[in-house]
Every structure is written in structure tokens, then in C-alpha cells.
Short mmCIF file of C-alpha atoms in Angstrom, two decimals:
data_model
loop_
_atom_site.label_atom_id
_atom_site.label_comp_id
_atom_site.label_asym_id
_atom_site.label_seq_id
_atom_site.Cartn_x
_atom_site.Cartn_y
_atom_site.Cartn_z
CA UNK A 25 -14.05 -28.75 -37.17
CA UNK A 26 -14.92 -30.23 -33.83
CA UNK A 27 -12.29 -29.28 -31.15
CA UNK A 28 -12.51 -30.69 -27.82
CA UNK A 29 -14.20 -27.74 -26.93
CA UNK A 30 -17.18 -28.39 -29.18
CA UNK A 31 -17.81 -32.06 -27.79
CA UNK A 32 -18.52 -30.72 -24.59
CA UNK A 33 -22.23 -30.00 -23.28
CA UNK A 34 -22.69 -27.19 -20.93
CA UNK A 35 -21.49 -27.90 -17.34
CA UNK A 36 -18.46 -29.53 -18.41
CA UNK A 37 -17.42 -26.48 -21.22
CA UNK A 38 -17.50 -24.14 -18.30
CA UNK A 39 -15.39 -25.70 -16.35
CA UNK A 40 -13.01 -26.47 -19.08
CA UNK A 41 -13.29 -22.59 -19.96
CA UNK A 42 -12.92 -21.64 -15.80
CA UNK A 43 -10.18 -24.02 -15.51
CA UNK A 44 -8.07 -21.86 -18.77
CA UNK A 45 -9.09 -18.73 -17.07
CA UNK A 46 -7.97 -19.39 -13.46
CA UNK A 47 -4.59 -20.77 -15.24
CA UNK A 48 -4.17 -17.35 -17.08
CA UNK A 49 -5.25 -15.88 -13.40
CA UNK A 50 -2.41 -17.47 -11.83
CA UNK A 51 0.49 -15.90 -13.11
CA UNK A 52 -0.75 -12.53 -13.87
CA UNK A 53 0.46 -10.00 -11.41
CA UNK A 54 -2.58 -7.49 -11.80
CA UNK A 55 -5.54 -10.40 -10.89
CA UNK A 56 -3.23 -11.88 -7.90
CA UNK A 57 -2.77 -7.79 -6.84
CA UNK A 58 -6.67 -6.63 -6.85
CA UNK A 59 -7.24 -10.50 -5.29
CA UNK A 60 -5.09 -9.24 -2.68
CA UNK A 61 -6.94 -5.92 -2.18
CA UNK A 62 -9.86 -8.16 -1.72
CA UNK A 63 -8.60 -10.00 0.70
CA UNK A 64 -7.21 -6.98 2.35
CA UNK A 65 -10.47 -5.25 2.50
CA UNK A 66 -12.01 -8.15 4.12
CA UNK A 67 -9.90 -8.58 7.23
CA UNK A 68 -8.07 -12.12 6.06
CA UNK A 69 -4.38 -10.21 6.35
CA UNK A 70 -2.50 -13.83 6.37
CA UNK A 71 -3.71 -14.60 2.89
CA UNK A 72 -3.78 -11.04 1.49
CA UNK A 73 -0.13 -10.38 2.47
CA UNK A 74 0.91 -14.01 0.57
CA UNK A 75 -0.95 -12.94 -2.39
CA UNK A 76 0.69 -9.49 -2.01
CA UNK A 77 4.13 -11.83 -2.12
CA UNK A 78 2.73 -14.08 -5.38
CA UNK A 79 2.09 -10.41 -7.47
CA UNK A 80 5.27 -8.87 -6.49
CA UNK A 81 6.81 -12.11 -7.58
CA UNK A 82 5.06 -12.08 -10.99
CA UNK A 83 5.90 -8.56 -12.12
CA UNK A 84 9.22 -7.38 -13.49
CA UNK A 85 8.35 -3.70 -12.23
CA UNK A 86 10.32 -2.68 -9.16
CA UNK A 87 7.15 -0.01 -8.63
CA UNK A 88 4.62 -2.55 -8.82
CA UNK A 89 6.42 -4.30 -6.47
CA UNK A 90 7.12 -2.16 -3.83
CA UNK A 91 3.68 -0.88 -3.55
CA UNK A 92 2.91 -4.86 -3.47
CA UNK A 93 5.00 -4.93 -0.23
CA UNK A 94 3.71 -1.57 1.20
CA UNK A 95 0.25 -2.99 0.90
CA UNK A 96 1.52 -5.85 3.08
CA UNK A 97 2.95 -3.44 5.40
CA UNK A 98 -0.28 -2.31 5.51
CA UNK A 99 -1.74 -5.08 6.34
CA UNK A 100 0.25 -5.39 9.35
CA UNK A 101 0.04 -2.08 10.20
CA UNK A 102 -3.77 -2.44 10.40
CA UNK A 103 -3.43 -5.77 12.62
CA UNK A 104 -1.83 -3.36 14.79
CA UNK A 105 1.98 -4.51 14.48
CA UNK A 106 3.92 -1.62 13.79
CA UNK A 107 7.36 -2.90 14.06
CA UNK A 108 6.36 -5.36 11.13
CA UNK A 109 4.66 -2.77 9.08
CA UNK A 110 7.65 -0.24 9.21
CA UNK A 111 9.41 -3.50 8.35
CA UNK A 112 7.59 -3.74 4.87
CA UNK A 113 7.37 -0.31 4.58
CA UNK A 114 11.34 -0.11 4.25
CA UNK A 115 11.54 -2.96 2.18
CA UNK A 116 9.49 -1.50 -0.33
CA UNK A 117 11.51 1.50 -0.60
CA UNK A 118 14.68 -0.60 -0.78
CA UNK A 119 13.03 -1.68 -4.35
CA UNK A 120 11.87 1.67 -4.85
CA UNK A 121 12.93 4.68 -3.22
CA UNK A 122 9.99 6.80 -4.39
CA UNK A 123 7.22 4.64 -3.41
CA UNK A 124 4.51 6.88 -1.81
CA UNK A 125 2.88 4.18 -0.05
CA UNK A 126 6.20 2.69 1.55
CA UNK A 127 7.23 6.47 2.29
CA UNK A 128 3.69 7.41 3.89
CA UNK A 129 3.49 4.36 5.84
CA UNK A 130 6.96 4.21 7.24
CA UNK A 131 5.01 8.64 8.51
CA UNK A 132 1.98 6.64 8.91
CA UNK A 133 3.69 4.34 11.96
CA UNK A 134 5.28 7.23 13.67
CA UNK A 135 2.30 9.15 14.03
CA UNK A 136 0.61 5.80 15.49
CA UNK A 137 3.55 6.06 17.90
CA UNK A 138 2.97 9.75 18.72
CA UNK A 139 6.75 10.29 18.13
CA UNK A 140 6.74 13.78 16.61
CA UNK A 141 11.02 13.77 15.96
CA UNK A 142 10.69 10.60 13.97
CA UNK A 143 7.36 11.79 12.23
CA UNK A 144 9.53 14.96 11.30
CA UNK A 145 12.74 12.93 10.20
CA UNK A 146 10.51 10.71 7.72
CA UNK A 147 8.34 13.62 6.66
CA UNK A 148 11.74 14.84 5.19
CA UNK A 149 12.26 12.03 3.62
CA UNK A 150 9.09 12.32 1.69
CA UNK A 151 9.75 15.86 0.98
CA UNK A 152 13.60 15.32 -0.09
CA UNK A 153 12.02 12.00 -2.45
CA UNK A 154 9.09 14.03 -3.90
CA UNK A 155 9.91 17.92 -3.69
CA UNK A 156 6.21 18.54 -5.62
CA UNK A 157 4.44 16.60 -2.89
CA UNK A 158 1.86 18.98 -3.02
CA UNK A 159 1.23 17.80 -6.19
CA UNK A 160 1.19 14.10 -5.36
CA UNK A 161 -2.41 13.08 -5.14
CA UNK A 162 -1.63 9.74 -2.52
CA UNK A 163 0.42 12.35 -0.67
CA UNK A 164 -2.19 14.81 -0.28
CA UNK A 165 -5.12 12.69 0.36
CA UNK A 166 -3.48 10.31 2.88
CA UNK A 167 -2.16 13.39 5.08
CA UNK A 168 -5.62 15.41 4.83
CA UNK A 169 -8.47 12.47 5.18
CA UNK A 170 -6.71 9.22 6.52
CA UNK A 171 -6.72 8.26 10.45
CA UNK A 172 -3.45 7.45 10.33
CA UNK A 173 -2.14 10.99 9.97
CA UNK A 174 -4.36 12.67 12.93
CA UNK A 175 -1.57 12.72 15.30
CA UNK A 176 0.30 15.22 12.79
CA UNK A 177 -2.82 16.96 12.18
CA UNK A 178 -4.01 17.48 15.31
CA UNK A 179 -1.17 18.11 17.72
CA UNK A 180 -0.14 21.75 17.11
CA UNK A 181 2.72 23.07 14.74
CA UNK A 182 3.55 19.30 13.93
CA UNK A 183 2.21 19.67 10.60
CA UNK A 184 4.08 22.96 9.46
CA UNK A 185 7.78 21.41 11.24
CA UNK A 186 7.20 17.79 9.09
CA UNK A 187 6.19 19.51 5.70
CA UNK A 188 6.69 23.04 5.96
CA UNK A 189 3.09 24.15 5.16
CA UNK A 190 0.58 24.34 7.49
CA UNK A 191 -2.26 22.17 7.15
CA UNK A 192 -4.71 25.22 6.15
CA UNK A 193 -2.64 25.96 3.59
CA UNK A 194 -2.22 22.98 2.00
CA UNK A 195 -5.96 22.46 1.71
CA UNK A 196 -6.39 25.99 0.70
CA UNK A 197 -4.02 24.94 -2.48
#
């Protein structure tokens, strides 16, 4: 038989088999996604948001995508440049309206604001979007664990005008 394959020795094989793999790598949307996250998690926000860009650009699926563009907004939003992050949020829910991620972040900045009307006005949102929010585990978790979402938990009645539970009661179930 004897491909081209078999007449290589060791070192050079792997890097004929790394070379296919990182090809394949390229253009799927998943790997360039979780490289992103990577990224992300690491602090290097530049390159996480452009491989953010490549995955959206790769997928056909406008939810993929959006939460590919809220995850940039995140990444802004964690540099601390709101106005940029609320940018990304919106754009992901131009793609797709119910995006949790581009609806909790757009929350997520007005809380970091302290603005309690506009933290109200895009609570509604979410609530008009997703009407079983309750059920919504991203919903859920981000309002009762994440930092981002103190200001609404902690400053009093804010919780019960922006969702219309209080905050006991939604952890009570």
C-alpha cells in the first residue's frame, strides 16, 4: 500500500497528522468557540473577542452566534468598558432576540451602573422574551451567584420591581 503517510518516520508523521488536524481546527466553529473561552478565561480579551468573531463566522446558527458575540461583550464588559459591552450585548440580540447571555448582560451593565430604572426596563425585557425565566437555568444562576447582579440583589425592593419575585422566593423555588 504505502501512502505518504507510511514513508514517514515519527517526528515528521506527527506533524503531517498536527498539520490535518489544526486544518480541520480552523474552520470548525465549536474548536475556534471553546479556543475562545480559553482565551477568555485567561485575561487575553483582544484575541478571545477575534476568535469569538472567527466562530460566529463559521456557524450557520443565528444562536450560536449571538452567544459568540455576547461572550465578546463579555469580554469587554470584564475590561471594564461598558458602553462596548452593551454594544455586543445588543448586537447579539439583533441575531437572536432570545439570547440569555446578550439579554443578561445588556441587566448585567446596568446594575454595574447602579441605574435601577434601566435595570428594571431590561429586566422586562428578559421577562417579556422568556416568561418561564424561572425555569431558565443561565437566568437563575447568573441573577443568584454572579457579581454582576449584586447591585439588584442587594439594594432593597430592586429585585421584586425588575422580576416580580423577590429574591427569597426565587431561591426558595
Amino acid at each position: 500500500g504505502g501512502g505518504a503517510g507510511e514513508r514517514l518516520v515519527g517526528g515528521e508523521r506527527r506533524v503531517l497528522l498536527r498539520a490535518r488536524r489544526d486544518a480541520g481546527w480552523e474552520s470548525d466553529p465549536d474548536a475556534r468557540l471553546h479556543a475562545a473561552i480559553g482565551l477568555h478565561y485567561k485575561g487575553l480579551y483582544d484575541e478571545a473577542r477575534a476568535e469569538y468573531a472567527a466562530a460566529a463566522e463559521r456557524s450557520a446558527s443565528p444562536s450560536f452566534q449571538a452567544t459568540c458575540v455576547a461572550n465578546a461583550g463579555a469580554a469587554w464588559y470584564e475590561q471594564g468598558d461598558f458602553d462596548q459591552a452593551l454594544e455586543q450585548f445588543e448586537k447579539s440580540l439583533e441575531v437572536d432576540p432570545l439570547n440569555e447571555f446578550g439579554l443578561m448582560g445588556a441587566v448585567a451593565v446596568a446594575a454595574e451602573r447602579r441605574d435601577a430604572e434601566e435595570v428594571v426596563r431590561l429586566s422586562a425585557r428578559v421577562r417579556e422574551r422568556w416568561p418561564a425565566w424561572q425555569g431558565r437555568t443561565v437566568i437563575v444562576q447568573l441573577l443568584t451567584t454572579d457579581r454582576s447582579y449584586r447591585f439588584l440583589r442587594k439594594t432593597p425592593g430592586l429585585f421584586e420591581r425588575a422580576f416580580g419575585v423577590s429574591l427569597d422566593a426565587l431561591l426558595a423555588g
